[in-house]
Short mmCIF file of C-alpha atoms in Angstrom, two decimals:
data_model
loop_
_atom_site.label_atom_id
_atom_site.label_comp_id
_atom_site.label_asym_id
_atom_site.label_seq_id
_atom_site.Cartn_x
_atom_site.Cartn_y
_atom_site.Cartn_z
CA MET A 19 141.51 -14.95 253.58
CA ILE A 20 142.51 -11.30 254.35
CA GLU A 21 145.98 -9.42 252.36
CA ILE A 22 149.29 -10.09 254.02
CA ALA A 23 152.16 -8.30 252.90
CA PRO A 24 156.02 -9.80 250.90
CA HIS A 25 157.51 -9.54 254.45
CA GLN A 26 155.35 -11.45 256.24
CA LEU A 27 155.34 -14.44 253.80
CA PRO A 28 157.00 -17.85 255.23
CA ALA A 29 158.94 -19.68 253.31
CA LEU A 30 157.50 -19.98 249.97
CA GLY A 31 159.40 -23.18 248.84
CA ARG A 32 156.74 -25.71 249.92
CA TRP A 33 153.65 -23.59 248.59
CA PHE A 34 154.85 -22.55 245.84
CA PRO A 35 158.11 -24.85 244.06
CA THR A 36 160.89 -22.27 242.34
CA GLY A 37 162.46 -23.44 239.20
CA SER A 38 159.28 -24.80 237.26
CA PRO A 39 156.96 -23.98 234.25
CA GLY A 40 153.28 -22.88 233.29
CA PRO A 41 151.72 -20.92 236.08
CA GLY A 42 154.31 -22.35 239.06
CA ALA A 43 156.28 -19.34 237.85
CA MET A 44 153.18 -16.65 238.47
CA ALA A 45 154.24 -16.67 242.49
CA GLU A 46 158.07 -15.79 242.00
CA HIS A 47 156.79 -13.23 239.09
CA VAL A 48 154.73 -11.58 242.58
CA LEU A 49 157.57 -11.74 244.91
CA SER A 50 160.47 -10.48 242.31
CA THR A 51 158.43 -7.59 240.36
CA GLY A 52 156.05 -6.58 242.95
CA ASN A 53 153.11 -7.11 240.79
CA GLY A 54 150.28 -8.64 242.20
CA ARG A 55 148.58 -9.62 246.04
CA TRP A 56 149.37 -12.44 248.08
CA TRP A 57 146.14 -13.29 250.81
CA ALA A 58 146.13 -15.69 253.93
CA ASP A 59 144.32 -17.06 256.65
CA ARG A 60 146.22 -15.46 259.14
CA PRO A 61 149.36 -13.39 258.64
CA ASP A 62 150.88 -14.93 261.11
CA LYS A 63 151.69 -19.23 260.53
CA PRO A 64 148.97 -19.60 257.61
CA ARG A 65 147.87 -22.20 256.39
CA VAL A 66 146.04 -21.13 252.94
CA LEU A 67 148.54 -19.20 250.86
CA ALA A 68 147.14 -17.67 247.31
CA ALA A 69 149.97 -15.77 244.89
CA ALA A 70 146.83 -13.08 242.83
CA CYS A 71 147.98 -11.61 239.35
CA ALA A 72 146.49 -10.16 236.85
CA ASP A 73 142.96 -12.03 237.05
CA HIS A 74 145.02 -15.78 237.66
CA VAL A 75 145.15 -17.08 241.28
CA LEU A 76 147.13 -19.56 242.52
CA LEU A 77 146.06 -20.99 245.99
CA ARG A 78 147.70 -23.31 248.41
CA GLY A 79 147.56 -25.43 252.49
CA ASP A 80 144.65 -26.64 253.78
CA PRO A 81 141.22 -25.44 252.56
CA GLY A 82 139.26 -26.56 255.96
CA ALA A 83 141.36 -23.76 257.66
CA LEU A 84 139.54 -21.04 255.37
CA ASP A 85 135.36 -19.27 256.78
CA PRO A 86 132.89 -19.71 254.73
CA ASP A 87 133.25 -16.39 253.14
CA GLY A 88 137.55 -16.63 252.83
CA LEU A 89 137.39 -17.29 248.69
CA ALA A 90 134.82 -14.95 248.07
CA ARG A 91 137.59 -12.02 246.65
CA PHE A 92 138.91 -14.68 243.80
CA ALA A 93 135.69 -14.17 241.78
CA ASP A 94 135.77 -13.87 238.31
CA ARG A 95 139.02 -15.52 238.23
CA TYR A 96 141.08 -18.49 237.01
CA VAL A 97 142.29 -20.40 240.09
CA GLU A 98 145.08 -22.99 239.53
CA ALA A 99 144.49 -25.41 243.46
CA PRO A 100 145.33 -28.45 244.41
CA ALA A 101 141.88 -30.72 243.95
CA ARG A 102 141.23 -30.61 247.70
CA PHE A 103 140.07 -26.54 247.28
CA TRP A 104 137.58 -27.08 244.60
CA PRO A 105 134.67 -28.58 246.98
CA ALA A 106 135.23 -24.91 248.70
CA LEU A 107 135.51 -22.80 245.60
CA GLY A 108 132.22 -24.64 244.13
CA SER A 109 130.43 -23.57 246.95
CA THR A 110 131.71 -20.08 246.97
CA PHE A 111 130.76 -18.95 243.31
CA GLU A 112 127.41 -19.28 241.52
CA ARG A 113 129.29 -21.62 238.42
CA VAL A 114 133.03 -22.52 238.21
CA ALA A 115 134.21 -23.70 234.87
CA PRO A 116 136.42 -26.46 235.28
CA TRP A 117 139.02 -25.68 232.08
CA GLU A 118 141.46 -28.55 230.02
CA ARG A 119 145.46 -26.05 230.19
CA MET A 120 148.52 -27.30 228.66
CA THR A 121 152.02 -26.64 228.92
CA TYR A 122 154.64 -26.44 227.09
CA VAL A 123 157.76 -25.84 226.76
CA HIS A 124 160.28 -24.10 224.04
CA GLN A 125 163.17 -26.24 222.63
CA ALA A 126 165.66 -24.40 221.37
CA GLN A 127 166.75 -27.44 219.04
CA ALA A 128 163.26 -26.95 217.11
CA ARG A 129 163.79 -26.44 213.96
CA VAL A 130 161.72 -22.57 213.53
CA SER A 131 161.66 -20.69 210.52
CA VAL A 132 161.38 -16.98 211.52
CA PRO A 133 159.65 -15.84 208.75
CA ARG A 134 160.33 -12.04 207.38
CA SER A 135 158.31 -9.01 208.83
CA PRO A 136 156.07 -7.19 205.65
CA ARG A 137 156.37 -4.52 203.93
CA GLY A 138 156.18 -1.84 206.52
CA VAL A 139 156.11 -3.56 209.18
CA THR A 140 158.68 -3.71 212.25
CA VAL A 141 159.42 -5.99 214.50
CA ARG A 142 161.56 -5.27 217.97
CA ARG A 143 161.99 -4.91 222.13
CA LEU A 144 159.65 -3.08 223.22
CA THR A 145 161.15 -0.11 225.38
CA PRO A 146 159.77 2.32 227.57
CA GLU A 147 158.66 5.04 224.45
CA ASP A 148 155.58 2.89 223.41
CA ALA A 149 153.47 2.91 226.22
CA GLN A 150 151.05 4.61 224.43
CA ALA A 151 150.86 2.56 221.99
CA LEU A 152 150.26 -0.18 224.32
CA ALA A 153 147.31 2.12 225.89
CA ARG A 154 146.78 2.44 223.02
CA LEU A 155 145.19 -1.78 222.58
CA GLU A 156 141.36 -2.61 222.03
CA SER A 157 140.24 -3.36 225.37
CA GLU A 158 140.33 -6.50 224.71
CA HIS A 159 143.53 -6.73 224.31
CA ALA A 160 144.17 -5.05 227.59
CA TRP A 161 145.46 -7.95 229.22
CA ILE A 162 148.59 -8.61 227.86
CA HIS A 163 150.23 -5.80 230.15
CA ALA A 164 147.28 -6.99 232.95
CA SER A 165 151.23 -8.82 234.90
CA TRP A 166 152.98 -5.90 234.13
CA GLY A 167 150.83 -3.89 236.73
CA GLY A 168 150.05 -1.66 233.29
CA PRO A 169 151.04 -0.90 229.62
CA GLY A 170 153.67 1.68 231.02
CA GLY A 171 154.91 -1.60 233.45
CA LEU A 172 155.29 -3.92 230.63
CA ALA A 173 157.12 -1.42 227.73
CA ALA A 174 159.66 -0.35 230.80
CA SER A 175 160.17 -4.55 231.68
CA GLY A 176 162.15 -5.04 229.03
CA HIS A 177 160.70 -8.56 228.99
CA GLY A 178 157.89 -8.02 225.67
CA TRP A 179 158.35 -7.74 221.99
CA ALA A 180 156.59 -6.19 220.02
CA ALA A 181 155.39 -5.55 215.93
CA PHE A 182 154.70 -1.96 214.68
CA ALA A 183 153.28 -0.64 211.29
CA LYS A 184 153.04 3.79 211.54
CA GLY A 185 153.22 3.49 215.34
CA ARG A 186 150.33 1.82 215.55
CA ILE A 187 150.56 -1.91 217.46
CA LEU A 188 149.77 -4.90 215.28
CA SER A 189 151.13 -7.59 217.36
CA VAL A 190 153.15 -8.26 220.61
CA ALA A 191 154.30 -11.46 222.76
CA CYS A 192 156.07 -10.27 226.89
CA THR A 193 156.50 -12.33 229.86
CA TYR A 194 153.28 -13.03 231.37
CA PHE A 195 154.86 -14.66 234.75
CA LEU A 196 159.20 -14.01 235.26
CA GLY A 197 159.85 -17.32 236.96
CA SER A 198 163.76 -18.46 238.42
CA ALA A 199 164.40 -20.76 235.48
CA TYR A 200 161.34 -20.51 233.06
CA GLU A 201 159.22 -16.98 232.01
CA ASP A 202 155.68 -18.40 230.65
CA ILE A 203 155.10 -16.06 227.71
CA ALA A 204 151.23 -15.18 226.85
CA VAL A 205 150.91 -13.28 223.01
CA VAL A 206 147.67 -11.27 221.72
CA THR A 207 147.78 -10.07 217.69
CA VAL A 208 144.93 -8.16 216.14
CA PRO A 209 142.37 -8.95 214.22
CA ASP A 210 142.92 -7.51 210.97
CA ARG A 211 146.48 -8.25 211.37
CA ARG A 212 146.14 -12.11 212.10
CA ARG A 213 147.48 -14.68 210.03
CA GLU A 214 150.35 -12.46 208.56
CA ARG A 215 152.60 -14.48 211.46
CA LEU A 216 153.48 -11.72 213.16
CA ALA A 217 152.91 -13.12 215.90
CA LEU A 218 155.83 -15.97 215.35
CA ALA A 219 158.24 -12.77 214.52
CA CYS A 220 157.68 -11.37 217.68
CA VAL A 221 157.76 -14.46 219.77
CA GLY A 222 160.84 -15.48 218.23
CA GLY A 223 162.69 -12.32 219.12
CA LEU A 224 161.40 -12.77 222.79
CA THR A 225 162.83 -17.07 223.49
CA ALA A 226 165.66 -15.25 221.71
CA ASP A 227 166.47 -13.21 224.76
CA ILE A 228 165.10 -16.01 227.15
CA ARG A 229 168.14 -17.93 226.46
CA ALA A 230 170.23 -15.35 226.39
CA ARG A 231 169.32 -14.36 229.96
CA GLY A 232 169.53 -18.34 230.73
CA ARG A 233 166.16 -19.03 230.75
CA GLY A 234 163.37 -21.44 229.69
CA ALA A 235 160.09 -20.14 227.68
CA SER A 236 156.89 -21.98 228.95
CA TRP A 237 153.17 -21.64 226.95
CA CYS A 238 150.33 -21.86 228.68
CA CYS A 239 146.59 -22.48 226.98
CA SER A 240 143.55 -23.85 226.58
CA ARG A 241 143.13 -27.11 225.35
CA GLU A 242 140.46 -26.15 222.84
CA ASN A 243 142.50 -22.96 221.14
CA ARG A 244 143.75 -24.52 218.40
CA PRO A 245 145.23 -21.92 216.25
CA SER A 246 147.45 -20.83 220.52
CA ARG A 247 148.64 -24.76 220.29
CA LEU A 248 149.50 -24.80 216.68
CA LEU A 249 151.73 -20.89 217.20
CA ALA A 250 153.58 -22.90 220.20
CA TRP A 251 154.17 -25.74 217.68
CA THR A 252 154.76 -23.75 215.27
CA ALA A 253 157.61 -21.31 217.74
CA GLY A 254 159.24 -24.68 218.88
CA PHE A 255 156.73 -25.11 221.96
CA ARG A 256 156.84 -28.57 222.67
CA LEU A 257 153.84 -29.90 225.43
CA THR A 258 155.04 -31.34 228.74
CA ARG A 259 151.84 -31.12 230.67
CA GLU A 260 147.90 -31.07 231.15
CA TYR A 261 146.35 -29.65 233.85
CA VAL A 262 143.04 -27.93 234.75
CA HIS A 263 142.01 -25.04 236.24
CA LEU A 264 139.19 -23.25 237.10
CA ALA A 265 136.76 -21.04 235.81
CA THR A 266 135.36 -18.49 239.25
CA GLY A 267 131.61 -16.19 238.59
CA ARG A 268 130.24 -14.63 240.79
CA ALA A 269 130.01 -14.75 245.08
CA PRO A 270 126.25 -14.25 245.55
CA ALA A 271 125.87 -12.34 248.51
CA ARG A 272 125.66 -14.03 251.68
CA GLU A 273 122.72 -13.02 254.74
CA LEU A 274 124.47 -11.28 257.92
CA PRO A 275 122.76 -11.58 261.49
CA ALA A 276 121.00 -8.72 262.17
CA THR A 277 123.55 -6.40 264.50
CA PRO A 278 121.91 -4.85 268.04
CA VAL A 279 122.04 -1.48 267.83
CA SER A 280 121.99 0.52 271.28
CA ALA A 281 119.25 3.30 271.31
#
């Protein structure tokens, strides 16, 4: 597959329907924010189209149009694609692991008890001045700002809330993928400050902002991630859909035929 510029994109309605919660918001996020890349089998009248952002990929179209190495660039990613793509993905990568996922949607009428912040902790919306604090998060938490192109992008986006203590970020909740009807959110809390309900407080501020923007909030997590599922329920989200995306491994190197070189 080749990278294509946004002005080369076909009409996206039939590829990635707009207005859906969960991973469907990713294509809209890439288009509206410019964070991410587009790939196709050819620039004119593509038969396969992919939207990629952070470590996630949405893949649509006809897998029969792909050459043997067409998907190799999506190694070590989370790929959401129709089942017809699974054989092609399985033959491209050394490992492809199905991952059962759950999509929750926030219910405004759900009863949510907003916790009081512990002494010395402030929960507020992120501002551009918070970029350095986001950058100081441990590398294992850096994924939280990947969909905005880095800490500066998330800090300036107006789509994040965080809990602070002495200038240190303890928990972050942000819009991970910005859609036209739904904002799909993500949350992270540093290990030494978990079980203090900081994430719940951040999510409460974020969902209020999302509601004020006239959108709904969605939440995706692994079926096996019980803490995330419990937090979603406590914050007023309710299950609406289950799906599977694929975690890809390494694409093995392929031998290429020798090319004669003239003397």
